[in-house]
Coordinates of C-alpha atoms in Angstrom, one line a residue:
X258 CA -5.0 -117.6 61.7
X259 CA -5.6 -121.5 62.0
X260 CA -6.1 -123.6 59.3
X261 CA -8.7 -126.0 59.3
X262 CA -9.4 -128.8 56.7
X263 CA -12.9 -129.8 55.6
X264 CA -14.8 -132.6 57.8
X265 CA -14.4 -136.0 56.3
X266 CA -15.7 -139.2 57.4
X267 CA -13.4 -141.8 58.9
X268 CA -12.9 -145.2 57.8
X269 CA -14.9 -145.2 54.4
X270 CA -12.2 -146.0 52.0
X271 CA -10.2 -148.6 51.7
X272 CA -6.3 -148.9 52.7
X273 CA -4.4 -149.2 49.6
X274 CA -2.1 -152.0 49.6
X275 CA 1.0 -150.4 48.2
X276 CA 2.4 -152.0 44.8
X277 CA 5.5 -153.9 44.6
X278 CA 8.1 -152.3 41.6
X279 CA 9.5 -155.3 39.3
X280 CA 13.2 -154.7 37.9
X281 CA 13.8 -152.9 34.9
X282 CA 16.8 -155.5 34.2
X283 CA 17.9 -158.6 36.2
X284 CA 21.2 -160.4 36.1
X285 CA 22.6 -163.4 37.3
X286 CA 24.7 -160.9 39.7
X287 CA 22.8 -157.9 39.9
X288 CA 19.4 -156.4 39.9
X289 CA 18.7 -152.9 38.2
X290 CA 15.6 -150.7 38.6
X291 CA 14.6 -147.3 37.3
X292 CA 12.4 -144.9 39.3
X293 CA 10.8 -142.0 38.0
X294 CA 9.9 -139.2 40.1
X295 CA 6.7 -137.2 38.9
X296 CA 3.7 -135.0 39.7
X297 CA 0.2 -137.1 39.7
X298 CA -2.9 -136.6 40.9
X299 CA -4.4 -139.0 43.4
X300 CA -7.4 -139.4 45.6
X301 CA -6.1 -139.1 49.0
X302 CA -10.3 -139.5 50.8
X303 CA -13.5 -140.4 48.5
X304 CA -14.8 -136.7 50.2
X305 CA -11.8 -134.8 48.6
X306 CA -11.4 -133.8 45.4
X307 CA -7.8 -135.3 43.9
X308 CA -4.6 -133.5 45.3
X309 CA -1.5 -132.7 43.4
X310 CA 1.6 -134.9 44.9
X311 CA 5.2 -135.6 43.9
X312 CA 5.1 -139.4 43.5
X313 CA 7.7 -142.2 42.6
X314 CA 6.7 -144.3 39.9
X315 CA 2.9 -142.3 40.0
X316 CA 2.6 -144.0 43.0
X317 CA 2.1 -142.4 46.6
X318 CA 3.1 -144.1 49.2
X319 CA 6.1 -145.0 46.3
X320 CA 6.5 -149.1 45.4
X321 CA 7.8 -151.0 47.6
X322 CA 11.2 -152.2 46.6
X323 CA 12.2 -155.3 47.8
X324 CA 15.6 -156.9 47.6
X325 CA 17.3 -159.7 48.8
X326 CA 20.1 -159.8 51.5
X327 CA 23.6 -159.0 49.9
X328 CA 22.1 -158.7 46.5
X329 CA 24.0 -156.4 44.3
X330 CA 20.8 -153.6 43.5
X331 CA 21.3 -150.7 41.4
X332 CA 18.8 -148.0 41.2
X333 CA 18.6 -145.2 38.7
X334 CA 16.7 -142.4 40.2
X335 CA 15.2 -140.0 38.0
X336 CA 13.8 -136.2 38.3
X337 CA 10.7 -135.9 35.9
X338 CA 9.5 -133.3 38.5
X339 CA 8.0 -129.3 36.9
X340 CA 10.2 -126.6 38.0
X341 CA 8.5 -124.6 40.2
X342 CA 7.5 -126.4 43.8
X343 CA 3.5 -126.7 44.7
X344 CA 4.3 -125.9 48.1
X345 CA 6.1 -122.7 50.1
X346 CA 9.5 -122.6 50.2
X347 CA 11.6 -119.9 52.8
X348 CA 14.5 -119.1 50.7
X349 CA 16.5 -118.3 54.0
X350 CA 17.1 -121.9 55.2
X351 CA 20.5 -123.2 54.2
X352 CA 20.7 -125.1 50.9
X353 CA 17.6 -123.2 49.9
X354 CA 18.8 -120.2 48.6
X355 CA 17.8 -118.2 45.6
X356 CA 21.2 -119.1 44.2
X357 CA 19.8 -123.1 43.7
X358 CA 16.9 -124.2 41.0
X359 CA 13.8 -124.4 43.3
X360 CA 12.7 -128.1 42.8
X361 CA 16.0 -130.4 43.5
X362 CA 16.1 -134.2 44.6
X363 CA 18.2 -136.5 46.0
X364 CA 16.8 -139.6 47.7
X365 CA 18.2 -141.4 50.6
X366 CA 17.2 -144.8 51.5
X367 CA 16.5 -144.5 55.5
X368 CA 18.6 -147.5 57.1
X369 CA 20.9 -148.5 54.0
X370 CA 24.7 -149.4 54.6
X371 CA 25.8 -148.1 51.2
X372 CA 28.6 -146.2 50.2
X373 CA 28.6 -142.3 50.6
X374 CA 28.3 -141.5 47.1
X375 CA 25.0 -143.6 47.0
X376 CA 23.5 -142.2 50.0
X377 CA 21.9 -139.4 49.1
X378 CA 24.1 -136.8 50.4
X379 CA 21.7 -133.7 51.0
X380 CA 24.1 -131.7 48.7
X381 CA 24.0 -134.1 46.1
X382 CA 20.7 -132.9 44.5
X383 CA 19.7 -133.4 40.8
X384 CA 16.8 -131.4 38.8
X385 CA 14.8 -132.4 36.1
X386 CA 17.1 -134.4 33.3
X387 CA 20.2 -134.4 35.6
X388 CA 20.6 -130.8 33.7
X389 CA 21.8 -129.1 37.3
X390 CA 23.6 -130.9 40.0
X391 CA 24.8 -130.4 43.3
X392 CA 28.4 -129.8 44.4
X393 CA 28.5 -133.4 45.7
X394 CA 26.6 -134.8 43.0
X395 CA 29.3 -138.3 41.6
X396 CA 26.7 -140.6 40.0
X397 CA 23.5 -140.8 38.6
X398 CA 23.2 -144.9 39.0
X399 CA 23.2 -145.6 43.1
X400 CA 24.8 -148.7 44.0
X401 CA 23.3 -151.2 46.9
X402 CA 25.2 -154.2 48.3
X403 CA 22.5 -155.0 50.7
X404 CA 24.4 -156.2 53.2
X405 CA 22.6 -156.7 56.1
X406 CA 20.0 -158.7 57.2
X407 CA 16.2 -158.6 56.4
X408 CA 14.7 -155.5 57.7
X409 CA 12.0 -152.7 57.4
X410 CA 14.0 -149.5 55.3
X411 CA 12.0 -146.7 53.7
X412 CA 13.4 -144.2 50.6
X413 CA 12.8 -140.8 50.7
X414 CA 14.1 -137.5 49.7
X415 CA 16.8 -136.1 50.8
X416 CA 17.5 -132.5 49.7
X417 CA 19.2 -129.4 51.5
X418 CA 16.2 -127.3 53.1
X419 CA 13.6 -128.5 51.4
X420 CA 13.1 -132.6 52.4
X421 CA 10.0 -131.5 54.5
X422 CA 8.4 -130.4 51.7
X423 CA 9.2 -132.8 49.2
X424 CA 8.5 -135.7 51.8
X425 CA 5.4 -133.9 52.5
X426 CA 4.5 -133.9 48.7
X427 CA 4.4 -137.6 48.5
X428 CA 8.4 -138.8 48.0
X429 CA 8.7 -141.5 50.1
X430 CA 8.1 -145.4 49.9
X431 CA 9.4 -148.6 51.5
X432 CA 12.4 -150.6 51.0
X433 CA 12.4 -154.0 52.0
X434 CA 15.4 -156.5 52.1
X435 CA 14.7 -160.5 52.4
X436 CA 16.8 -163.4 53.7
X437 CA 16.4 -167.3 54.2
X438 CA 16.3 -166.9 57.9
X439 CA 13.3 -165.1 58.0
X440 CA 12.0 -167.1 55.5
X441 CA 12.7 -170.6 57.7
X442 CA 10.5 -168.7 60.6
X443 CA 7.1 -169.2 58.9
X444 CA 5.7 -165.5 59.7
X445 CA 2.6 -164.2 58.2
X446 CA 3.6 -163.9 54.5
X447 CA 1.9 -162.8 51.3
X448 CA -1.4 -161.1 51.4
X449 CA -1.1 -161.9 55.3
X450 CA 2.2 -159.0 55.5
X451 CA 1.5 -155.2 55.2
X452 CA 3.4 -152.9 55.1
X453 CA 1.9 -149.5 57.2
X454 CA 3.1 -146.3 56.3
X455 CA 1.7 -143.6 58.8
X456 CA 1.5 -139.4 57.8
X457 CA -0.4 -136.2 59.2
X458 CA -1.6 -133.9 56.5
X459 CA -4.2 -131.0 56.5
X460 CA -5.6 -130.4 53.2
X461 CA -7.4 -127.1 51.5
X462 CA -11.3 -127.3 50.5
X463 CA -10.3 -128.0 46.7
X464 CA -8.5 -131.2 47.8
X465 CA -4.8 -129.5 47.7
X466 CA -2.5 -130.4 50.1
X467 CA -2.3 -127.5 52.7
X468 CA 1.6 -126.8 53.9
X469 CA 1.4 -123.5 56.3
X470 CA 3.0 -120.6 54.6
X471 CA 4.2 -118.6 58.1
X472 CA 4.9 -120.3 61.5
X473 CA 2.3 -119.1 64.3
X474 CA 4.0 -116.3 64.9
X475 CA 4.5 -115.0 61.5
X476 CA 7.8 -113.3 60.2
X477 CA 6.6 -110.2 58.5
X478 CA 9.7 -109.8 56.1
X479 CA 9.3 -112.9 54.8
X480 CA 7.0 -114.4 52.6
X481 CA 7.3 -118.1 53.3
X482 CA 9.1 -118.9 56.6
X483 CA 9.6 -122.3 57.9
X484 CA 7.8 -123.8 60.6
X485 CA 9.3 -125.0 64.3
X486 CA 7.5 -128.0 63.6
X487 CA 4.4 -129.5 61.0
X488 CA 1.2 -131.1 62.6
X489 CA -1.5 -132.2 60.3
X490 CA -5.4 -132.6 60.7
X491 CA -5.6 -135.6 59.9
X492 CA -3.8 -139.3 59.8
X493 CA -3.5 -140.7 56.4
X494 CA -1.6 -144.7 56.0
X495 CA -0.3 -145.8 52.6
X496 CA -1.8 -142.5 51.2
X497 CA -5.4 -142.6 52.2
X498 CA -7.1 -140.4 55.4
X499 CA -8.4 -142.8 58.1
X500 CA -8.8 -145.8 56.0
X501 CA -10.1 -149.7 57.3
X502 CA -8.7 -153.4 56.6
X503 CA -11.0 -155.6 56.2
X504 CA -9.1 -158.7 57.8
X505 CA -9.4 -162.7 58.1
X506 CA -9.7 -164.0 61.7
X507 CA -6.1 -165.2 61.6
X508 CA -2.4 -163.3 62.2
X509 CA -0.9 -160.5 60.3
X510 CA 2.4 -158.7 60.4
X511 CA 2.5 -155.1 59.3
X512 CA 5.6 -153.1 59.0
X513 CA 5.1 -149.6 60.8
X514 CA 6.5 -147.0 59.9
X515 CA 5.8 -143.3 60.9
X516 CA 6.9 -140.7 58.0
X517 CA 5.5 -138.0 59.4
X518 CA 7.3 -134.5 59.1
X519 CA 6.9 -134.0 63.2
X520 CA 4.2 -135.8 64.9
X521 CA 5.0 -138.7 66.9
X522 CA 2.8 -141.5 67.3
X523 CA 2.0 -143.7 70.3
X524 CA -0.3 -146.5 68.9
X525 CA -2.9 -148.8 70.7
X526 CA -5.5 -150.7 69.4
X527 CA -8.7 -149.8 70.7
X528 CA -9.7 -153.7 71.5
X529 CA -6.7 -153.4 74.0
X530 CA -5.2 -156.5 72.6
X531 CA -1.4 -156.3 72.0
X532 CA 1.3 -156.3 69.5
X533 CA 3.6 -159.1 68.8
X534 CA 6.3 -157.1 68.0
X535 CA 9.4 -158.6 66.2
X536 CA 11.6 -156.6 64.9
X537 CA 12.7 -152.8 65.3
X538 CA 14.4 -150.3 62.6
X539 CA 17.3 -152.6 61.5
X540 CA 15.7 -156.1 61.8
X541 CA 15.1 -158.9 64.0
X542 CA 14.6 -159.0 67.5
X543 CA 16.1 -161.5 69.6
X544 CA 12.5 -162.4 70.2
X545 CA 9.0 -161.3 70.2
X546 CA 8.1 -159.5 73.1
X547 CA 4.0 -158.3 73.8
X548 CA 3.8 -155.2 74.3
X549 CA -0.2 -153.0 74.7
X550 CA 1.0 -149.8 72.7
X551 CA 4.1 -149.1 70.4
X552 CA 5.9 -145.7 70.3
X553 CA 7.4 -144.3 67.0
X554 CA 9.2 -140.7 66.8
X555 CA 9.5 -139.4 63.0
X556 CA 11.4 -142.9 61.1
X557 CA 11.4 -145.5 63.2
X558 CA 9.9 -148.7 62.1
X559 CA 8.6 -151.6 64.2
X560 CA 7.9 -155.3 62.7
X561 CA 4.4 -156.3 64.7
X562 CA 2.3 -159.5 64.4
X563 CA -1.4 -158.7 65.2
X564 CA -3.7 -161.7 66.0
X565 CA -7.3 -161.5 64.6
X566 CA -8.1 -165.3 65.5
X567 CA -11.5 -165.0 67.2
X568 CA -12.6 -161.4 66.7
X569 CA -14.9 -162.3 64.1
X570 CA -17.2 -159.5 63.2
X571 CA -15.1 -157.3 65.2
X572 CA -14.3 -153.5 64.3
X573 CA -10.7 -152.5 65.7
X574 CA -9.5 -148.9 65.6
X575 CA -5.9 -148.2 65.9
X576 CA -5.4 -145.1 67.9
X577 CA -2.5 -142.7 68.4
X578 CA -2.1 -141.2 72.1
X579 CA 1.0 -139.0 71.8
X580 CA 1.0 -135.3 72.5
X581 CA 1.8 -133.3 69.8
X582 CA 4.7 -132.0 69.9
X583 CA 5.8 -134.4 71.9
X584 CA 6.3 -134.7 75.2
X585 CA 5.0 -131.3 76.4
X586 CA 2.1 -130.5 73.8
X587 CA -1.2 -131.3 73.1
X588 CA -3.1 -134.9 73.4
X589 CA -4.4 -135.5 69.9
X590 CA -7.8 -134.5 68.9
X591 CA -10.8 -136.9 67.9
X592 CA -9.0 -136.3 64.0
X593 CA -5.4 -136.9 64.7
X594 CA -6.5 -139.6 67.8
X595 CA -7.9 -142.0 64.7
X596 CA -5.3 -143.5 62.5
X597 CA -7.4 -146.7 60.4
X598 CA -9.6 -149.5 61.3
X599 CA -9.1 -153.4 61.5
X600 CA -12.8 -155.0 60.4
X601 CA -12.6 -158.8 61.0
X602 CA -15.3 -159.1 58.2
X603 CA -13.4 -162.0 55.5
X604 CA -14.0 -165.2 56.0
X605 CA -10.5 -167.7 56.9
X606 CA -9.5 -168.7 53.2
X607 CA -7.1 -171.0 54.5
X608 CA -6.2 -172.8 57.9
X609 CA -3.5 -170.5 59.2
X610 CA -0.2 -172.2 60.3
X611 CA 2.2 -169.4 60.9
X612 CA 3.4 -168.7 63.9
X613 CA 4.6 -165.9 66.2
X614 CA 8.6 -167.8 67.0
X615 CA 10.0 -168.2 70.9
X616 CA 13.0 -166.9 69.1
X617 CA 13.9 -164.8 66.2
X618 CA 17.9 -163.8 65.7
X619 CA 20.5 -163.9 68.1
X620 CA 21.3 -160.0 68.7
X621 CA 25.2 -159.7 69.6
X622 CA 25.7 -157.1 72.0
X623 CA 28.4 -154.2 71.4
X624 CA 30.8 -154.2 74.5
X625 CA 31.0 -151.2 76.3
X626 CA 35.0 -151.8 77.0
X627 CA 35.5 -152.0 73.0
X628 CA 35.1 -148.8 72.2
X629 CA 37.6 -146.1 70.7
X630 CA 35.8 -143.2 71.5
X631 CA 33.2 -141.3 73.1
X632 CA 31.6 -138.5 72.4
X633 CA 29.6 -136.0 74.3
X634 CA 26.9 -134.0 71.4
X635 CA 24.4 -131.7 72.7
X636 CA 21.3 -130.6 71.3
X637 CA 20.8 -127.1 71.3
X638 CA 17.4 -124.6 71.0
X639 CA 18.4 -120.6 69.8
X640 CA 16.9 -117.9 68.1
X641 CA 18.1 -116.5 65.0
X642 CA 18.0 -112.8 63.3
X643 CA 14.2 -113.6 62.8
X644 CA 13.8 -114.5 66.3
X645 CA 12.6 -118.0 65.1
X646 CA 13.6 -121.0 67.4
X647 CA 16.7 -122.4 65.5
X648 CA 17.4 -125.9 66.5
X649 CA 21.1 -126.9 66.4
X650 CA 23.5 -130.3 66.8
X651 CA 26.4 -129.8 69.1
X652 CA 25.7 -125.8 69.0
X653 CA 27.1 -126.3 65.4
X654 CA 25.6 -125.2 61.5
X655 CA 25.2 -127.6 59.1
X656 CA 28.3 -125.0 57.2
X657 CA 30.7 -125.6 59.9
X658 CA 33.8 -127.4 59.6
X659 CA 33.1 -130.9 60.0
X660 CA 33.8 -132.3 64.2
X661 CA 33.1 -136.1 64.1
X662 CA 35.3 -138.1 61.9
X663 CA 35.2 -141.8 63.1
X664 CA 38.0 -144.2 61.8
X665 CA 36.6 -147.4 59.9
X666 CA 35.7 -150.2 61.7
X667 CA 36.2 -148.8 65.2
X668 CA 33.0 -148.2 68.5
X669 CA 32.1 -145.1 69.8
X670 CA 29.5 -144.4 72.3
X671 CA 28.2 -141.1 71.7
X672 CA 26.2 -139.3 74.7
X673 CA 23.2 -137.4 73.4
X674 CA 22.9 -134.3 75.7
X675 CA 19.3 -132.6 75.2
X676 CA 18.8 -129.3 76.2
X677 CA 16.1 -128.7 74.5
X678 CA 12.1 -129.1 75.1
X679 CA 11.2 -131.6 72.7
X680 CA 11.9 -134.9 72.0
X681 CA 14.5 -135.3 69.0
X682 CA 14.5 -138.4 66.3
X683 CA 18.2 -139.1 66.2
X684 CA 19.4 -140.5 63.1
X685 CA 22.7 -141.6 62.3
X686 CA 23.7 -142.4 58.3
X687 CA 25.3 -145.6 57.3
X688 CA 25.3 -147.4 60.6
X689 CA 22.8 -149.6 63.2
X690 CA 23.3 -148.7 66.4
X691 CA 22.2 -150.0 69.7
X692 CA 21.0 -147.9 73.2
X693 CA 22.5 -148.6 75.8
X694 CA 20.5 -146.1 78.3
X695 CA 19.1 -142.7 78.8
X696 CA 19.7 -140.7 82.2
X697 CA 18.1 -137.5 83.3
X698 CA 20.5 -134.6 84.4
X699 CA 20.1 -130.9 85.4
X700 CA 20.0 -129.3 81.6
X701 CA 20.3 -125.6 83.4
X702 CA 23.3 -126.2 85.4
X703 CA 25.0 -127.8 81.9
X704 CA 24.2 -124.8 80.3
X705 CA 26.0 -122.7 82.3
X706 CA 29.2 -124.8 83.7
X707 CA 28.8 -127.1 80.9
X708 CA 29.3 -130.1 83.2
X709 CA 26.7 -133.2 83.7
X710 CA 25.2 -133.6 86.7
X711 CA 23.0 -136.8 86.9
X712 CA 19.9 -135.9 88.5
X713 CA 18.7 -139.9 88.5
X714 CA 19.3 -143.7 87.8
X715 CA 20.2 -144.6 84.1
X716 CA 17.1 -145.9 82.2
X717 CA 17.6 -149.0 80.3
X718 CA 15.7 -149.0 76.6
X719 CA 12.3 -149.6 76.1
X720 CA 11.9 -153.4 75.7
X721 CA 10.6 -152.3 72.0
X722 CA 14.3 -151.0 71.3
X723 CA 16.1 -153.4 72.2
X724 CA 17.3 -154.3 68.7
X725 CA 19.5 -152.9 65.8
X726 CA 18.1 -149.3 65.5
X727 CA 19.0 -146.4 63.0
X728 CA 17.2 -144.0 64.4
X729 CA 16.6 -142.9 68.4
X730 CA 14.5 -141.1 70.6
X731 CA 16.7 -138.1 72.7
X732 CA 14.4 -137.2 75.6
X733 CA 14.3 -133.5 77.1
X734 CA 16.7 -133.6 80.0
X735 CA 18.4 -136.4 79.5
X736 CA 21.7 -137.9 78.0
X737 CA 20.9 -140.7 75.6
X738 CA 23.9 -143.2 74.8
X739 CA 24.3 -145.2 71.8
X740 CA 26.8 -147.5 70.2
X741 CA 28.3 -148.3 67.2
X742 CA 30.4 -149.6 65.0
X743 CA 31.9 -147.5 61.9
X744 CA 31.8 -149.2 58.5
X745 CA 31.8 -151.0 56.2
X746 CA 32.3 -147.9 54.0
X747 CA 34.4 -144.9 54.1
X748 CA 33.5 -141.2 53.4
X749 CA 31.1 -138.3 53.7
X750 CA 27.6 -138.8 56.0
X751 CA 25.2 -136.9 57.9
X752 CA 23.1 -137.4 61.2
X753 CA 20.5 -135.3 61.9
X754 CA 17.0 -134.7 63.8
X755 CA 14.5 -136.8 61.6
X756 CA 11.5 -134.0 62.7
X757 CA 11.6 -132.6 58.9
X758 CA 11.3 -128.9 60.2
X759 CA 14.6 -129.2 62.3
X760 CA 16.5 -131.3 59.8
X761 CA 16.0 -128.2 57.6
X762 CA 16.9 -125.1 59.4
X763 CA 20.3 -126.8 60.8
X764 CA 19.4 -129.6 62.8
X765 CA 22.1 -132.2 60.5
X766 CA 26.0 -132.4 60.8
X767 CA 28.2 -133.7 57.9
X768 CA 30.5 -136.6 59.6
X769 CA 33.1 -138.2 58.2
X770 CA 34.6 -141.9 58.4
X771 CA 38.2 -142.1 57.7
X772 CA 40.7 -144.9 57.1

């Protein structure tokens, strides 16, 4: 039994340009803001009627919050949400037990250096009124320091074995942190920046958002079962199905970002011009590179320039090529192929002087001789007593004893060993880290002498990676390296899969840095 949602027409609403959220109180040394998580109803196509979504601040994408480098930001977060969840929840997956209220929060800001107790630890969930908490529930005010450079983050919920549904109810929205550097570099700014944030959904005929209740293969002793993975019907950016821009003939710089529960995207515009692209998940690049079609798994970002200058008149559709689920699945359909439209229909208000720079940030590379330790962390496909696929980190539960504890301060290299089909979204809490190369091996003989056997030449990263990044793309059959460095904070993280289905049924370790 497929579900299909009702035929819309493409490109006939506008793309919503997502509001900024002022503070609630500013200080000479600090900035404080409150944000209100609620149910609203919004219209998500002009052919729909409104859907029911979990939104921050009544908005969906939520506000973008933008801070300034190493200011001191303090957010309140705050549950206004019903009790009972809109969408189906499998009371089997870990942290989602009958034993827990059914609607619980916690929100994580994707990218954030912050200390643990501010990060949204997937166990420290809140309800309604702070009345229950999680066992590692410590404050209700989270505290930012900021401390990094400018860059593309994104907020969004966090909580044990439910964050694909309440991502996929509307809880996420775009964190943006500022410095003078990027300010001297005279990038499109203003009206001239936007950020993009990209989603699949499928949607009911009365305009509800449609979440499947049973996986393909349905478990019959189960009422709601989780899904391997979540494909939508339909593209939606900054909360609207298959929207247009209209544009100036002049540059822009939009901030991807895909927040998709499991679809990867591979995006091209249809004139087969390219992106300037500028910065990846964490920042800067060292500089711009041109690049005809940009890749992002589930949470990675990338900082492009597009250049309208000429195309007046023109109608620009920006595609998605990726299989679904990617590599080894499907090639989208003519719904999930069409993500929005450029339409270079405005007149040029203004003579436009910024520029796309030689050279954006120098980008210090980690040496491979400094590190402390490396370790070797498979990724692991098994069934469990449902015969689901259950999709596991180092063979481990997200229950057992915690493996990786990293001292402060110190490099590791850790060697992502897939053994899997798909493709995994790697992220790692608290840190940047950089690739250093992926290698293809022979993932049957590991499995059963547990040795690597290179079966190639390493692969360097994509020229689009080659920056800070928080979150990576593991390949089937190969080992993926990364490195990092382990601070500035102590305490209790986690690293998962960022394919929402996987993160949920046991896909995330706890780690721990240590003095």
């Amino acid at each position: 039994m497929t579900h299909k949602t009702p035929d819309l027409t493409k490109f006939t609403d506008a793309l919503p340009i997502i509001p900024q959220l002022g503070p609630h109180q500013k200080g000479n040394s600090f900035t404080y803001y409150k944000v209100r998580m609620t149910e609203c109803r919004l219209s998500l196509h002009s052919e729909l009627n409104p859907s029911a979504l979990w939104c921050y601040e009544n908005s969906y994408p939520g506000p973008v919050i933008e801070v300034e480098s190493r200011e001191k930001t303090y957010i309140k977060w705050i549950n206004n949400l019903p009790s009972k969840h809109f969408l189906p929840i499998d009371y089997t997956v870990h942290g989602a037990h009958k034993d827990v209220p059914e609607v619980r929060t916690v929100v994580h800001v994707h990218g954030a250096s912050v200390e643990w107790e501010s990060d949204g630890y997937p166990e420290a969930w809140f309800t309604n009124g702070f009345k229950q908490k999680g066992p590692y529930f410590r404050k209700k005010v989270y505290e930012y320091e900021n401390k990094m450079r400018s860059c593309t983050l994104w907020y969004h919920d966090h909580a044990l074995g439910i964050t694909r549904l309440n991502i996929y109810a509307g809880l996420a929205g775009f964190y943006l942190i500022r410095d003078q550097h990027e300010r001297s570099l005279n990038l499109p700014f203003g009206q001239y920046e936007i950020p993009l944030m990209i989603q699949d959904k499928s949607f009911n005929e009365d305009g509800s958002l449609y979440y499947p209740k049973q996986p393909e293969n349905p478990v019959p002793e189960l009422e709601a079962s989780v899904s391997p993975e979540f494909f939508g019907d339909v593209n939606l950016v900054n909360g609207k199905v298959w929207p247009y821009l209209n544009v100036e003939p002049r540059k822009y710089r939009f901030r991807l970002l895909n927040a998709a529960n499991s679809r990867f995207y591979l995006l091209k515009l249809d004139s087969g011009q390219f992106f300037y692209q500028i910065g990846t998940d964490s920042g800067l690049m060292e500089f711009p590179i041109g690049v005809p079609e940009i890749m992002l798994a589930p949470a990675e970002r990338a900082d492009v320039i597009v250049d309208f200058t000429n195309l007046e008149g023109r109608k620009i559709i920006l595609e998605n090529h990726a299989k679904a689920p990617f590599p080894g699945g499907k090639m989208p359909d003519r719904n999930t192929a069409a993500v929005m439209e450029f339409r270079v229909s405005l007149p040029l208000s203004s003579i436009d002087t910024s520029v796309i720079p030689s050279f954006l940030l120098p980008y210090p590379v980690f040496k491979e001789n400094s590190i402390s330790r490396t370790r070797f962390l498979t990724l692991d496909d098994n069934h469990d007593q449902y015969g689901r696929e259950l999709m596991l980190l180092d063979n481990k539960t997200w229950d057992d004893p915690i493996s990786e504890k990293p001292r402060l301060e110190t490099i590791e290299i850790w060697h992502l060993i897939n053994l899997t089909d798909d493709a995994h979204p790697i992220h790692i809490h608290l840190v940047d880290f950089q690739i250093l190369d992926r290698r293809p091996f022979d993932a049957e003989k590991f499995k059963k002498k547990k040795v690597i056997s290179y079966t190639g030449p390493s692969i360097p990263p994509e020229p689009q990676e080659r920056g800070w990044k928080d979150t990576v793309r593991a390949n089937p059959e190969q080992v993926t390296r990364i490195i990092m460095k382990f601070g500035p904070y102590t305490g209790l993280y986690v690293w998962h899969c960022h394919i929402l289905e996987h993160e949920d049924y046991e896909m995330m370790r706890p780690f721990i840095v240590i003095r």
